[in-house]
Coordinates of C-alpha atoms in Angstrom, one line a residue:
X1 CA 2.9 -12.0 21.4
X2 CA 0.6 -11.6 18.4
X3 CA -0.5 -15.3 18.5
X4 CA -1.6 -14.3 22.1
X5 CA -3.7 -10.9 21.3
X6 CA -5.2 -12.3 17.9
X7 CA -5.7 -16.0 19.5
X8 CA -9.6 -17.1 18.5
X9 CA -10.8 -20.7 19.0
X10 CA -6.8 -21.7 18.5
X11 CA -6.2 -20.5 15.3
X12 CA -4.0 -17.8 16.7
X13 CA -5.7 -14.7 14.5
X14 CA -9.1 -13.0 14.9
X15 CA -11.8 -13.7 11.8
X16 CA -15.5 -13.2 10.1
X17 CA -18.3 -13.7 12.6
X18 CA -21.9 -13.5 11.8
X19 CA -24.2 -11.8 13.9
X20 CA -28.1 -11.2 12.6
X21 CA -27.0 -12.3 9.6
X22 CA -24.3 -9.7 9.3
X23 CA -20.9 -9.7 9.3
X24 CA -19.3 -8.2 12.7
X25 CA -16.2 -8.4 14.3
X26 CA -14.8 -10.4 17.3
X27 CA -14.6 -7.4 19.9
X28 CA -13.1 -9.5 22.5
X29 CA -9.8 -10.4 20.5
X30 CA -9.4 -6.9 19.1
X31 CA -10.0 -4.8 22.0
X32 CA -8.2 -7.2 24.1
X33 CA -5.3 -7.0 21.4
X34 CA -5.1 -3.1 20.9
X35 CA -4.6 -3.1 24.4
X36 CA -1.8 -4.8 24.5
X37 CA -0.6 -3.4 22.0
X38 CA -0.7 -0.2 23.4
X39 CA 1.4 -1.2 26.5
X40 CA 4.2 -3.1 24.0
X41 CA 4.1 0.3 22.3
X42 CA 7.9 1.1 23.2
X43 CA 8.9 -2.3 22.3
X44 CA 10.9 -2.3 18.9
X45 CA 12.0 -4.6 16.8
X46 CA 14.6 -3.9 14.5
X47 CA 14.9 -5.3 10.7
X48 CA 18.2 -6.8 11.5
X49 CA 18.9 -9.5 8.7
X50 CA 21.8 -8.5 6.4
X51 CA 20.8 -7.1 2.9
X52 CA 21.5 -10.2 0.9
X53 CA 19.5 -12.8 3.0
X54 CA 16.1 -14.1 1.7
X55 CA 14.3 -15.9 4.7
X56 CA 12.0 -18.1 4.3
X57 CA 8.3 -17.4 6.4
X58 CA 5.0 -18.8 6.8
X59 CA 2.0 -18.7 8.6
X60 CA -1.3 -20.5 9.0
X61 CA -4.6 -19.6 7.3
X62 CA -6.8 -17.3 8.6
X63 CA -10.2 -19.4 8.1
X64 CA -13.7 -17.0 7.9
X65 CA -17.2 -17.1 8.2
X66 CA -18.5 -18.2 4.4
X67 CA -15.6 -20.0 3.5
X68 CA -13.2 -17.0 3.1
X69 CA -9.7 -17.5 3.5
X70 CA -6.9 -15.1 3.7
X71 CA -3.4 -17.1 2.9
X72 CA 0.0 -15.5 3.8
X73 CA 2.0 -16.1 0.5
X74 CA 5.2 -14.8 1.0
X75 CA 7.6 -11.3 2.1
X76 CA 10.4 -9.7 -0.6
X77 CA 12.6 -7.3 -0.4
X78 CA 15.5 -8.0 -2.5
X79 CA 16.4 -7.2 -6.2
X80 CA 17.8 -10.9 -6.2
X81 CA 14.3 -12.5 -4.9
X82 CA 13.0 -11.3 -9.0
X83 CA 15.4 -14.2 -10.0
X84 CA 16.5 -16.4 -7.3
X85 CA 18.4 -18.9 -9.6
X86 CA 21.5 -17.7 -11.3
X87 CA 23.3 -19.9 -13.8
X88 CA 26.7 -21.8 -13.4
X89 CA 28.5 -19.1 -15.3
X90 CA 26.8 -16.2 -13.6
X91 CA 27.9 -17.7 -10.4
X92 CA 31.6 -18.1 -11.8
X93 CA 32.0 -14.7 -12.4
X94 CA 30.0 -13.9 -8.9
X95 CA 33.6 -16.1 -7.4
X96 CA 35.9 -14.3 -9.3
X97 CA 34.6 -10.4 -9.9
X98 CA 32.6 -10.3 -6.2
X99 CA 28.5 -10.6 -5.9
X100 CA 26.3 -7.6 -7.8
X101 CA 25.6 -4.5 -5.7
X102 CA 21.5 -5.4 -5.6
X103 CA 19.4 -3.2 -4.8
X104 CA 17.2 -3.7 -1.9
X105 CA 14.1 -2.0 -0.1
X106 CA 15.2 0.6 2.1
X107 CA 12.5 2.7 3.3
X108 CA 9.5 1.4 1.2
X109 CA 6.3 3.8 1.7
X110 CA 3.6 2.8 -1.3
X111 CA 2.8 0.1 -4.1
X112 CA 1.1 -0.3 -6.5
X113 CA 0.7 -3.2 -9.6
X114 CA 0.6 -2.7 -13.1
X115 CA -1.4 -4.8 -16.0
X116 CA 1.7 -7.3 -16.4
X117 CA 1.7 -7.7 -12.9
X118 CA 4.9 -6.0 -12.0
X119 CA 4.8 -4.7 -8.4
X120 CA 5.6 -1.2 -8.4
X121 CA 7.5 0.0 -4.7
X122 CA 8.2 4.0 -3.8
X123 CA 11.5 4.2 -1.4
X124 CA 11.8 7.6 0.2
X125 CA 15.5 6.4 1.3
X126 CA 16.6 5.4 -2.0
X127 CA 15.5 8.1 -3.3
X128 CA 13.4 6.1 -6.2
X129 CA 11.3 3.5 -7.5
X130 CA 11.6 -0.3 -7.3
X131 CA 9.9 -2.6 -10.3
X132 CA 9.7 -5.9 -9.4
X133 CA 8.7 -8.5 -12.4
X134 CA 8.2 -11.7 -10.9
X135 CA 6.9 -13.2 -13.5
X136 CA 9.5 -12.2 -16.4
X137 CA 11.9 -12.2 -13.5
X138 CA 13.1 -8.7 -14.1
X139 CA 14.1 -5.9 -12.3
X140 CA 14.4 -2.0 -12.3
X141 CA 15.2 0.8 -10.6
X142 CA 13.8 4.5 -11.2
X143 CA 15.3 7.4 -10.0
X144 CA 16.1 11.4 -10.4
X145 CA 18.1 11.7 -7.6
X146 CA 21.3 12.8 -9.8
X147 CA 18.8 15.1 -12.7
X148 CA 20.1 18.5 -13.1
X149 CA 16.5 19.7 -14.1
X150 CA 13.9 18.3 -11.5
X151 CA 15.1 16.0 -9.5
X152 CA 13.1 13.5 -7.5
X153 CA 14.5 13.8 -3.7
X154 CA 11.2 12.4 -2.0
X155 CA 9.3 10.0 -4.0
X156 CA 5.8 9.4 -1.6
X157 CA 2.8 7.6 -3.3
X158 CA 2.3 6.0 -6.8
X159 CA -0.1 4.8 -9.3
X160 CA -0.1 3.4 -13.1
X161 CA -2.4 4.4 -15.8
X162 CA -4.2 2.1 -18.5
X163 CA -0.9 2.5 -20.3
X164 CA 1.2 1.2 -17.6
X165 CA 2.7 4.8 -17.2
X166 CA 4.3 5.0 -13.7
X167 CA 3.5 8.4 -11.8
X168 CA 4.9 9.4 -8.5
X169 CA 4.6 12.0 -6.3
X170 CA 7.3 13.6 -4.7
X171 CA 6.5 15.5 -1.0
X172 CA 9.2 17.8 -0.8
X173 CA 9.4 19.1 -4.5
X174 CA 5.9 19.6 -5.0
X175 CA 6.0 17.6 -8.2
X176 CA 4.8 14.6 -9.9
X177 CA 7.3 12.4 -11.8
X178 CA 5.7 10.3 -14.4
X179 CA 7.8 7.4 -16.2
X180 CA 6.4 5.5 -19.3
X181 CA 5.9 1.8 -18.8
X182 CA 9.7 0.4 -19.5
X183 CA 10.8 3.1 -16.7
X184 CA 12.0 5.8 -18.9
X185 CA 11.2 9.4 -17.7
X186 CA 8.8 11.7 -19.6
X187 CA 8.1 14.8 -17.6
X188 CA 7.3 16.6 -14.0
X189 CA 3.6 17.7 -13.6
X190 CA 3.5 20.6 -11.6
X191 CA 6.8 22.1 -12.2
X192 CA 7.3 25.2 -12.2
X193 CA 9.6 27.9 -13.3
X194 CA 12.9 28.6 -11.1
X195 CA 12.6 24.9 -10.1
X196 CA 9.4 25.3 -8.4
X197 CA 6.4 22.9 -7.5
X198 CA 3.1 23.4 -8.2
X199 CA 2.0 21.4 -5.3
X200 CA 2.8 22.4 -1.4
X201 CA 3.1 18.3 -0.4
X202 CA 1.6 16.2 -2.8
X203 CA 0.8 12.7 -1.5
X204 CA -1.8 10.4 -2.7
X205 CA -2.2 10.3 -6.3
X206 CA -4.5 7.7 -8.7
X207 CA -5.5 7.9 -12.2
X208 CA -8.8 7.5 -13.9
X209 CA -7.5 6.3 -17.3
X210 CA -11.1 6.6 -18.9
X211 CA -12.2 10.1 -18.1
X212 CA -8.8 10.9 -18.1
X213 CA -8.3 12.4 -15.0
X214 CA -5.9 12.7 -12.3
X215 CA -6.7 12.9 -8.7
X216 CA -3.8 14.2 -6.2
X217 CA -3.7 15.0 -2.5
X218 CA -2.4 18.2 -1.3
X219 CA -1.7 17.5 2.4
X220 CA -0.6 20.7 3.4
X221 CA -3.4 22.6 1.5
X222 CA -6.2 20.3 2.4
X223 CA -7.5 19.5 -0.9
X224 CA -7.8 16.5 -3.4
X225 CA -6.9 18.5 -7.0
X226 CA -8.6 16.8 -10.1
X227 CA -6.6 17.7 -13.5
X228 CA -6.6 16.8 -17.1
X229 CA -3.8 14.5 -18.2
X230 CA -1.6 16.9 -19.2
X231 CA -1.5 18.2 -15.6
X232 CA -3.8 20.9 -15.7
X233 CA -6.2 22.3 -12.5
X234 CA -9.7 21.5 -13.2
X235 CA -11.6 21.9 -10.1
X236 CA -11.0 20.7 -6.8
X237 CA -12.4 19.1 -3.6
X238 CA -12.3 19.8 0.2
X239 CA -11.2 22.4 2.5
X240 CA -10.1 22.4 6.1
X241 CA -12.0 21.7 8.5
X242 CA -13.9 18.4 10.4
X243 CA -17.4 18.3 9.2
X244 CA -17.8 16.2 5.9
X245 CA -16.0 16.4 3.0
X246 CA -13.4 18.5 4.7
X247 CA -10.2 17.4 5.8
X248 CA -7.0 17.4 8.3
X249 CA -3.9 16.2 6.4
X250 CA -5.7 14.0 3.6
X251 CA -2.8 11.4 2.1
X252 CA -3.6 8.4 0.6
X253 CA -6.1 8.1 -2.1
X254 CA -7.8 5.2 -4.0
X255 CA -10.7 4.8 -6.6
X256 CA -13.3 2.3 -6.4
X257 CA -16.1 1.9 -9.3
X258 CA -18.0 5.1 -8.9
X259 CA -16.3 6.1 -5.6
X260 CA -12.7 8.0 -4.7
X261 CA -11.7 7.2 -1.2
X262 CA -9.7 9.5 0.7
X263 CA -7.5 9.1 3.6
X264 CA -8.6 12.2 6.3
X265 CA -5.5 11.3 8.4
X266 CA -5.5 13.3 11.2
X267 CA -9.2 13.5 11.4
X268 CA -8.7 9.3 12.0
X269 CA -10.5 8.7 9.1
X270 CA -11.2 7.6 5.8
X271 CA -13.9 9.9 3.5
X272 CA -15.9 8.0 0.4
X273 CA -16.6 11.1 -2.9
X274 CA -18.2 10.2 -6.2
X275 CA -15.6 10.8 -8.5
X276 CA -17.3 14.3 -9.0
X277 CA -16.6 15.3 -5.3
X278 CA -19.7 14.7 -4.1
X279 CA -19.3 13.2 -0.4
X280 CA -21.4 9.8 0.1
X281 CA -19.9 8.5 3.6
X282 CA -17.4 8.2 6.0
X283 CA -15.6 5.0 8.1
X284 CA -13.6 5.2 11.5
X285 CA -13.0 7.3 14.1
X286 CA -10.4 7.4 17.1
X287 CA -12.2 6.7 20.6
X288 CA -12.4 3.5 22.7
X289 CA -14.6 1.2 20.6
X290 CA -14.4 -1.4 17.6
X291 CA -12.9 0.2 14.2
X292 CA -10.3 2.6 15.9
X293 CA -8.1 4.8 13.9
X294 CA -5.0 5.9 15.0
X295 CA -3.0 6.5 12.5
X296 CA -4.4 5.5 8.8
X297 CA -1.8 5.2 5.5
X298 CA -2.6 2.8 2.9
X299 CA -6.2 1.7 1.7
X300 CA -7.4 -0.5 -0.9
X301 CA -10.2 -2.6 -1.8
X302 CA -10.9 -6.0 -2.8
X303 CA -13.5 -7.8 -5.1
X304 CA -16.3 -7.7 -2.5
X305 CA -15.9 -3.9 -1.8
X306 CA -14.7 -4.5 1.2
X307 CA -12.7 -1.3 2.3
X308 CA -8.9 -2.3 3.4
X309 CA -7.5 0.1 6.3
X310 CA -3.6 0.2 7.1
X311 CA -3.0 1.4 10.5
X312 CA 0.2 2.5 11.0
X313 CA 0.2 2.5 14.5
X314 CA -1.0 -0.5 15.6
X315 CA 0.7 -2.4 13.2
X316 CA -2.7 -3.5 11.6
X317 CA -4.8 -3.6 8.5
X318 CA -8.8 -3.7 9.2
X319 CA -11.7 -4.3 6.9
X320 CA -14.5 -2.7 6.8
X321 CA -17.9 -3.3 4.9
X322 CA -19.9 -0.8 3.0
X323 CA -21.8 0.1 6.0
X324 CA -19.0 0.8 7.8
X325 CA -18.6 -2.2 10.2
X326 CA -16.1 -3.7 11.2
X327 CA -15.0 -7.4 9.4
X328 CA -12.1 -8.2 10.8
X329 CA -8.2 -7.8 10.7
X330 CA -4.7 -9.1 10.7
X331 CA -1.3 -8.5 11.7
X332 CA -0.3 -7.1 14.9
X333 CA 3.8 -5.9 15.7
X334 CA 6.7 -8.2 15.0
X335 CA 9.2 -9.4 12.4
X336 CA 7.2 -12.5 11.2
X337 CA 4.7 -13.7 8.8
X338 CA 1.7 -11.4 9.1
X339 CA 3.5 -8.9 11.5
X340 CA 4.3 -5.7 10.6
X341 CA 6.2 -2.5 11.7
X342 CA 4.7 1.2 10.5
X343 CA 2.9 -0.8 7.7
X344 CA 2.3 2.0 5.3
X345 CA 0.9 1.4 1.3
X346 CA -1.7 -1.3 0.3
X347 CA -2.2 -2.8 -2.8
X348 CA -5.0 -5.4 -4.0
X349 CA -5.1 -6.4 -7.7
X350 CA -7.5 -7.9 -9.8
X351 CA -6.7 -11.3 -8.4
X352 CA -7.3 -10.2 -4.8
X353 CA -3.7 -10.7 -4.5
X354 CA -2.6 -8.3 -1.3
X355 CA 0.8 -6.5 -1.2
X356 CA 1.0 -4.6 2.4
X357 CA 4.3 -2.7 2.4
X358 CA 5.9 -3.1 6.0
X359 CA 8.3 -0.1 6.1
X360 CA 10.7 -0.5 9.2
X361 CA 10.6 -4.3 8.7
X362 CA 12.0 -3.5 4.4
X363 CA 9.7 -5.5 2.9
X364 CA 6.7 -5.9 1.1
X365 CA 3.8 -9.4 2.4
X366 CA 2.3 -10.9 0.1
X367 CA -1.5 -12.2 0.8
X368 CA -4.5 -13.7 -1.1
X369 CA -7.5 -13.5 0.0
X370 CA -10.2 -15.8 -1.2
X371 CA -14.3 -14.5 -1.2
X372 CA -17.1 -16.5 -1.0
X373 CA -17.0 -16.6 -4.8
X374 CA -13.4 -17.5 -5.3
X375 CA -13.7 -20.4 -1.9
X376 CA -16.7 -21.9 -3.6
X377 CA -14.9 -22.3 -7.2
X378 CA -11.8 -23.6 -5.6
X379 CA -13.8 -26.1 -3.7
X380 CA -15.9 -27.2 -6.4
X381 CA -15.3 -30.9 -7.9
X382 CA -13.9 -30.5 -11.8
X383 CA -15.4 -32.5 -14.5

């Protein structure tokens, strides 16, 4: 089905195309798609592989105006992915004592990556935090599930400081966990006495490691809260409402050079503040045109400030440009490579390495996406 709605020229997904010089998107192929999409809404696909199966995917290239690329890499979802080959003796005691209980992605909402970069998964089913070092191939779990004194029943977004310190906030508590970079627990911003949280539903949640400043969501209260490190109130932004810099159920949050971008969820958009509060712009709307909203969760951006847009509904992630317009997108609903199921959290590192958590599917997809700069490097004879 999503070869069909995203077909362009053959290449089976939609891409960059340049109109008076600008970028702009294909509108046949995603109108034409969201359309369908709309009538397969009560189709579902159910993540149905066992927990202990790695399956292999892939998927072709998705080839842009300018020489961008964006390269499907790979999906995980399983504690034993971190470190696929175990040793002769490992597996002799796997024969005779039974295989490990691994943990596995259950309900996956938001991500994150740190310095070393581990990629850091919240689980609202598991009730905690999954760490998975690739690279070192290690793994660990984070949880409060079982603390007498502030537990952490529903872990929501996370971030990392310079530090590597893990915070996450937790919706139904009204408190923010924060671990230190080996996963050990420190303390509970926003705790209050008798068990109490400070917060009504805290959601989105980044850290500005320089000016040493933390920047939550309050869904239920309509308001981004800005505090010092130690978890203090310093000023805050928004209030209810439609008009600009005022919000219906903000969520996720993300900080951009000078900029904080705020997911205005159900006012189907996303709302761009200097890191002061002052509103500069705003991208999407829900109607019957290009750069539909329905239902926004993660963003992110990558090296060309290029604004990432998960749509939960649609099964989607769109990009826009500064000004707004739409670039293009990928995905569409399914089990595959590049298909997703309430996609939720976004991450893009340094690298323009993508992680796009696909919730009902229990996984996270792995992209890359090459820019003009990165395209022109790789394709550039070596001396």
């Amino acid at each position: 089905m999503v070869r069909f709605l995203l077909e362009r020229g053959g290449r089976g997904r939609a891409g960059l195309a340049t109109a008076g010089g600008a970028p702009a998107l294909r509108r046949f192929g995603f109108v034409a798609g969201l359309a369908l999409l709309s009538v397969c809404a009560t189709t579902s696909f159910a993540a149905k592989r066992p927990k202990e199966t790695v399956t292999s995917l892939s998927a072709p290239d998705l080839l842009m105006d300018g020489g961008r690329k964006l390269t499907f890499e790979r999906a995980f979802s399983l504690e034993r992915e971190v470190k696929p080959r175990r040793s002769f003796w490992t597996r002799v005691v796997d024969v005779v004592a039974g295989l490990p209980d691994f943990h596995y992605l259950v309900s996956p909402y938001s991500v994150t990556t740190d310095s070393r970069g581990r990629v850091i998964v919240t689980d609202v089913a598991a009730v905690g935090v999954h760490i998975f070092d690739f690279e070192q191939q290690k793994y660990k779990f984070l949880t409060r599930r079982d603390a007498g004194k502030d537990p952490m029943v529903s872990p929501q977004c996370v971030a990392v400081d310079a530090q590597d310190n893990v915070y996450v906030t937790d919706s139904q508590t009204g408190k923010i966990y924060v671990f230190d970079a080996g996963g050990k627990y420190r303390r509970a911003i926003g705790s209050l006495k008798r068990g109490e949280g400070y917060f009504k539903r805290p959601t989105g949640i980044v850290v500005d490691s320089n000016a040493q400043l933390i920047y939550v969501s309050d869904t239920l209260r309509n308001k981004i809260y800005v505090m010092d490190m130690q978890g203090s109130v310093i000023r805050t932004i928004g209030k209810t409402g439609t008009g600009d810099g005022e919000f219906n159920y903000p969520t996720e949050l993300r900080l951009n050079g000078s900029d904080l971008a705020v997911v205005d969820a159900m006012n189907f958009r996303v709302q761009v503040f200097d890191r002061a509060g002052t509103f500069k712009y705003a991208i999407g709307k829900i109607g019957d045109g290009a750069g539909w909203i329905f239902r926004p969760k993660g963003i992110a951006f990558d090296s060309e400030n290029h604004l990432y847009i998960v749509d939960g509904q649609w099964g989607v992630v769109q990009i826009f440009d500064e000004q707004g317009r739409l670039l293009y997108y990928f995905g569409g609903r399914g089990t595959g490579a590049e298909q997703f199921q309430l996609p939720t959290g976004i991450q893009i590192d340094k690298h323009d390495k993508i992680y796009v958590v696909d919730s009902f599917n229990r996984r996270v997809q792995v992209f890359q996406y090459y820019g003009v700069a990165a395209t022109a490097t790789a394709g550039r004879a070596q001396p």
